[in-house]
Coordinates of C-alpha atoms in Angstrom, one line a residue:
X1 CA 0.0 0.0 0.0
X2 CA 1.0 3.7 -0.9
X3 CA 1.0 6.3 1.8
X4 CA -0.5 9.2 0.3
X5 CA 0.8 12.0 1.2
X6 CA -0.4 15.8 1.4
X7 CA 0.9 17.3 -1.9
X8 CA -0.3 14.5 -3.9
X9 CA -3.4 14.1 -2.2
X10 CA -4.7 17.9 -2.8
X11 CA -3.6 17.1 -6.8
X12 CA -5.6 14.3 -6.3
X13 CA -8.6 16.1 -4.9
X14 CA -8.4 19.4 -8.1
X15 CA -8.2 16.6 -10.4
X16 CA -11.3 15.7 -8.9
X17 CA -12.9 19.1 -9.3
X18 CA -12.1 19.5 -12.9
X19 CA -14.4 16.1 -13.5
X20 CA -17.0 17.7 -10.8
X21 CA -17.0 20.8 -13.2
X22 CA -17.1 18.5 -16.4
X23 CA -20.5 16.4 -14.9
X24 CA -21.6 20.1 -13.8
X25 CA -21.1 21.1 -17.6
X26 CA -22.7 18.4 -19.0
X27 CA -25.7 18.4 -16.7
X28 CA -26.6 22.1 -17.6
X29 CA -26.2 22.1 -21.2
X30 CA -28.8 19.0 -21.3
X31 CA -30.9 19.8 -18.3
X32 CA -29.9 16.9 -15.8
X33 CA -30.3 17.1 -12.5
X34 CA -28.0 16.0 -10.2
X35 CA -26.8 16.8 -6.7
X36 CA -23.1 16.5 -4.7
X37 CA -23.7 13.8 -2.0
X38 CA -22.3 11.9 0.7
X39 CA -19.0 13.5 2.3
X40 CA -18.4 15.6 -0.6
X41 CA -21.9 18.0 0.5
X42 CA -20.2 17.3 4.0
X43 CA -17.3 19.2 3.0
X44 CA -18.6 21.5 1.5
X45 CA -20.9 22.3 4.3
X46 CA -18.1 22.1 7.0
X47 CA -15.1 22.8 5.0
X48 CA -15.9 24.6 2.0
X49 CA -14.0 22.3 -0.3
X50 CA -12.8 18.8 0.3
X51 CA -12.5 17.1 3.8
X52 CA -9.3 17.5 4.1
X53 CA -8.0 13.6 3.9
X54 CA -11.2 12.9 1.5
X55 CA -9.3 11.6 -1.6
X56 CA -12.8 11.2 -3.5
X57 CA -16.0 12.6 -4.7
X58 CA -19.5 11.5 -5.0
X59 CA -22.8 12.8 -7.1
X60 CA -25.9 11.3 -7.1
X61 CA -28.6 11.6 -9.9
X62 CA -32.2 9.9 -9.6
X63 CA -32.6 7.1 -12.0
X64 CA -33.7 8.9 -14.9
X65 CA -31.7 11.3 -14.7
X66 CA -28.9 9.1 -14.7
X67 CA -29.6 7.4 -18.3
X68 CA -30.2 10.9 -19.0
X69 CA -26.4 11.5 -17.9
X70 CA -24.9 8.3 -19.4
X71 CA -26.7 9.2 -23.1
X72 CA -25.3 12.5 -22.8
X73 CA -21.5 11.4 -22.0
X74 CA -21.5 9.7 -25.9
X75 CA -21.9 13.0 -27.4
X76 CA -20.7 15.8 -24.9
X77 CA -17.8 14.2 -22.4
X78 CA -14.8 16.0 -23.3
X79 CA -13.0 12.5 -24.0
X80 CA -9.4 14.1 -24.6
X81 CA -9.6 14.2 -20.9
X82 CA -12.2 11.8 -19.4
X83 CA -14.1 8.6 -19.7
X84 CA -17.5 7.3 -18.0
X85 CA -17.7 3.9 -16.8
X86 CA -20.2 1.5 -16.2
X87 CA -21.0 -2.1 -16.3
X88 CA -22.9 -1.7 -19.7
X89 CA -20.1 0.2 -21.4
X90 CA -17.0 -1.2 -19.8
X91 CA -16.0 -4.8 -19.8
X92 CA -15.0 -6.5 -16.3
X93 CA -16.6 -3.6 -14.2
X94 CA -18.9 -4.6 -11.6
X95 CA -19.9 -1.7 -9.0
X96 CA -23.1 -1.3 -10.4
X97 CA -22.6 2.3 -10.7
X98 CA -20.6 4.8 -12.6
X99 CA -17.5 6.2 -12.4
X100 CA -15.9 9.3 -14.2
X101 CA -11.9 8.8 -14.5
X102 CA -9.6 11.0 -15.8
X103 CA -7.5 9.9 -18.7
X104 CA -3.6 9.7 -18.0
X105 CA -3.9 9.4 -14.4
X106 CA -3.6 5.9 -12.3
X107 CA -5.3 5.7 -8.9
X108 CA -4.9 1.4 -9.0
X109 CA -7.2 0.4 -5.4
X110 CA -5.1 -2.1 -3.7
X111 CA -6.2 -5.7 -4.3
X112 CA -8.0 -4.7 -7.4
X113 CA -4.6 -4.5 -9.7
X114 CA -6.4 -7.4 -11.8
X115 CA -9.5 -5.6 -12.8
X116 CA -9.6 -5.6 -16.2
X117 CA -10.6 -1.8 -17.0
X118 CA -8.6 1.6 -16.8
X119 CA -8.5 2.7 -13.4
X120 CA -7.4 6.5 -13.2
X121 CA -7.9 8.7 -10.4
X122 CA -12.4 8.8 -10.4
X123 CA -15.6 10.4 -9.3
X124 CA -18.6 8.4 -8.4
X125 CA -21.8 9.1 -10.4
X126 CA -24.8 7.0 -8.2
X127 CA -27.9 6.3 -10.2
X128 CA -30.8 6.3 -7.1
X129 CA -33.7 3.8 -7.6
X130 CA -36.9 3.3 -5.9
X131 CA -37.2 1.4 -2.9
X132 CA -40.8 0.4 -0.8
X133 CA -42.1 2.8 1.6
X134 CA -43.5 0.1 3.6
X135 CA -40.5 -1.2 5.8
X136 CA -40.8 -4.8 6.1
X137 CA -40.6 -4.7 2.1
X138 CA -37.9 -2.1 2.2
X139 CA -35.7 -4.2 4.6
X140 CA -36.1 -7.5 2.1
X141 CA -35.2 -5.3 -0.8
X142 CA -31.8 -4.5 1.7
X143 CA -31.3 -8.2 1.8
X144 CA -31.4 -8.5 -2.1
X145 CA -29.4 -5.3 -2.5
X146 CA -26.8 -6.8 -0.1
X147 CA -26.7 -10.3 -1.9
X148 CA -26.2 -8.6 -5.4
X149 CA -23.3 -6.3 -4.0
X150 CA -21.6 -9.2 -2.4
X151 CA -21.7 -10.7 -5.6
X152 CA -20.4 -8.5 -7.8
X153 CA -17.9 -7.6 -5.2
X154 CA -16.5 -11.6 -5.2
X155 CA -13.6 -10.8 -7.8
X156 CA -12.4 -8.5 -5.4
X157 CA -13.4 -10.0 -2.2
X158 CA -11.5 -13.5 -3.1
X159 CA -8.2 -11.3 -2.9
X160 CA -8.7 -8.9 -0.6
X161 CA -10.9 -10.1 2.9
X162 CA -8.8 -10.7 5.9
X163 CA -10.3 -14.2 6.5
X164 CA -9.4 -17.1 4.5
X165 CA -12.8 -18.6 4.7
X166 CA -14.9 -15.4 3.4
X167 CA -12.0 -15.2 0.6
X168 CA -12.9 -19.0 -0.2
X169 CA -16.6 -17.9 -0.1
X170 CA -16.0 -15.1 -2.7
X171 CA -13.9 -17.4 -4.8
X172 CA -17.2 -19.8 -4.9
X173 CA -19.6 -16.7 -5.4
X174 CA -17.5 -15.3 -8.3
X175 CA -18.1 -18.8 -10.1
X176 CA -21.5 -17.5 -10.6
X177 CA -21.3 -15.9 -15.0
X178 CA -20.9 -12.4 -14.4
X179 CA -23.5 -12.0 -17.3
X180 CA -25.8 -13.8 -15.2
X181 CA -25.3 -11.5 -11.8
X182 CA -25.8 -8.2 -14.0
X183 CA -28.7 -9.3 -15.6
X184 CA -30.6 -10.0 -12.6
X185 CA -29.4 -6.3 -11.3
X186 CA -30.9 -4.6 -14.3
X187 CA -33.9 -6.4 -13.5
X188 CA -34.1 -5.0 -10.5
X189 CA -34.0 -2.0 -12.2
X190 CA -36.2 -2.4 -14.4
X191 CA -38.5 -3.3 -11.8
X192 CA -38.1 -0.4 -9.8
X193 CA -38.1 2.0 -13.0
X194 CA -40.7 4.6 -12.9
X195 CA -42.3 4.1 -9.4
X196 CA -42.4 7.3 -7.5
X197 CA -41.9 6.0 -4.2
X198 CA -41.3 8.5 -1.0
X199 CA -37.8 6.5 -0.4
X200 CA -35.0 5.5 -2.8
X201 CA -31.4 4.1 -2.4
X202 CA -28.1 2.9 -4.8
X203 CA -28.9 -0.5 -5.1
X204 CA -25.4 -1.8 -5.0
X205 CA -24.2 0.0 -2.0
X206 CA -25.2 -0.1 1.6
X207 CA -27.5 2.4 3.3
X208 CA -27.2 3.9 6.6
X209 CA -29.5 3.5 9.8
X210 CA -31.3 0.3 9.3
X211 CA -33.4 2.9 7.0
X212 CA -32.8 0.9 4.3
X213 CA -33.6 4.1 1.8
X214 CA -33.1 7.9 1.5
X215 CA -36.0 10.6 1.1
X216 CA -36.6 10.9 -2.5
X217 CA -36.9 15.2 -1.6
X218 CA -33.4 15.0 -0.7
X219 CA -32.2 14.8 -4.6
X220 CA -35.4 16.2 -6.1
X221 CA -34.6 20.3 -4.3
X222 CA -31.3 21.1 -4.9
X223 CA -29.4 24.5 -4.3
X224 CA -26.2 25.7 -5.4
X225 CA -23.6 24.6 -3.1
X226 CA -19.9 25.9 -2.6
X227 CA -17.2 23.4 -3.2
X228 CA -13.4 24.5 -3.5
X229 CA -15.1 27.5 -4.6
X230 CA -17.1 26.4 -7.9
X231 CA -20.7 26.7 -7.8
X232 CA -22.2 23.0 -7.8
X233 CA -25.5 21.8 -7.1
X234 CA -26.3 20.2 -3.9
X235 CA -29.1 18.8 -1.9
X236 CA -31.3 22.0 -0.1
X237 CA -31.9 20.6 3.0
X238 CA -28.7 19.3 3.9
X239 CA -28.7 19.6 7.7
X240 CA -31.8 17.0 7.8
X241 CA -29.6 14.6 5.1
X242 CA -26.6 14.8 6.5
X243 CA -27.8 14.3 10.2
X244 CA -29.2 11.2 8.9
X245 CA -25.9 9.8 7.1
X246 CA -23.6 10.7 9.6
X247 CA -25.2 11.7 12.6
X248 CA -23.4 15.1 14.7
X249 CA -21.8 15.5 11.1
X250 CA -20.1 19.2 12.3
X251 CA -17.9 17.0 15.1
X252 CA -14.9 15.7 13.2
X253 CA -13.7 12.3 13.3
X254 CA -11.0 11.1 15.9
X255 CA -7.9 10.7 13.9
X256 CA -7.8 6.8 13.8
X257 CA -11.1 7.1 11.5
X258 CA -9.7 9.8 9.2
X259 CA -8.7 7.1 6.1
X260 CA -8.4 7.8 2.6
X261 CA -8.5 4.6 0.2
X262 CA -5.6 2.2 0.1
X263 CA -4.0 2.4 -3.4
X264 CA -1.1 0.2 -5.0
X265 CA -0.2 2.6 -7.1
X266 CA -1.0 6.1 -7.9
X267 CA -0.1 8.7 -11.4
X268 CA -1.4 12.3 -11.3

């Protein structure tokens, strides 16, 4: 594992903000609405900019607003510099959501050196899909969301868990056809496509709480938002949404929890 260190980190984090201003860009000229999410409002709203060992960045569209998004990337991504990934356009990915990289950088996740895509230094671009108001239905459609992750997450997991028998379990699970895993994820898509539920979630990555879901309003009333100062959009009521995700979110961390990802190897 590399030790990042400060310098590279904060080259790190502006080559992050000319891909925030690229989606921003994008988004605009073709009227897609999207908001920043997840530690990157956080840092914003506590920090103005990045957290200061956050090494990445994270946006959030509503489902159709996402196919919106990954329609407009054929025609108006600047490709000199970027490329959009996703498991319908790149071979071997399997996070079930997409990814922005910037061309001739490396930012190589330890343990997933054998991935078979380009892995530059990213953005996450999270497609939310509806989930059941009613609990009992949302918390079986956690239990499904959680098998499909682990699933897709058993090329990796057979490498990189800590316990030899979990690594033998992912080796078994990724015997299951990849094809076959990713179909039935876009089913449950497809099966969620359209239904204006109160509550949504990304499907292939956990949600916090036991909640299972986040309030549909959240991503549907945005406002602009300050972010290493560039204007972005962000989510308008951000003290209910980020109480909810991370609790007394204007307390920092102790020290011990303040990680960035571990990396093999990194190019900026």
């Amino acid at each position: 594992m590399i030790e990042i260190d400060g310098a590279t980190l904060r080259k790190i984090q502006m080559i992050q903000v000319e891909m925030l201003e690229e989606v921003d860009r994008i988004c605009k000229k073709c009227g897609i609405h999207y908001n920043i999410i997840a530690g990157t409002l956080l840092g914003a709203v506590r920090h103005g900019g990045y957290i200061p060992w956050d090494d990445d960045a994270d946006v959030a569209m509503l489902r159709e607003e996402y196919e919106k998004f990954r329609k407009a990337c054929r025609t108006e991504l600047d490709t000199s510099r970027f490329e959009f990934q996703d498991d319908r356009r790149t071979k071997g990915y399997r996070w079930g959501y997409g990814k922005l990289r910037r061309k001739n950088t490396l930012f190589l996740r330890e343990h997933q050196e054998h991935m078979p895509y380009f892995q530059g230094i990213f953005i996450d671009i999270f497609p939310l899909d509806s989930v059941p108001d009613n609990y009992i239905l949302r918390s079986l459609k956690n239990f499904e969301c959680f098998c499909v992750r682990k699933l897709l997450w058993s090329r990796v997991g057979k490498t990189a868990d800590k316990k030899i028998y979990m690594r033998l379990w992912f080796s078994l699970l990724d015997r299951i056809p990849e094809k076959k895993v990713l179909r039935y994820y876009h089913g449950m898509i497809r099966r969620a496509y359209g239904k204006k539920t109160r509550m949504v979630r990304i499907l292939t990555f956990p949600a916090p709480n036991s909640e299972y879901g986040y309030l549909r309003s959240w991503y549907e009333n945005s406002q602009d938002t300050m972010f290493e100062g560039r204007c972005f959009q962000g989510i308008r009521d951000y003290d209910s949404y980020l109480s909810f995700k991370f609790g007394d979110y204007m307390t920092l961390p102790p020290v011990e929890k303040r990680k960035v990802h571990p990396v093999s190897a990194i190019k900026v």
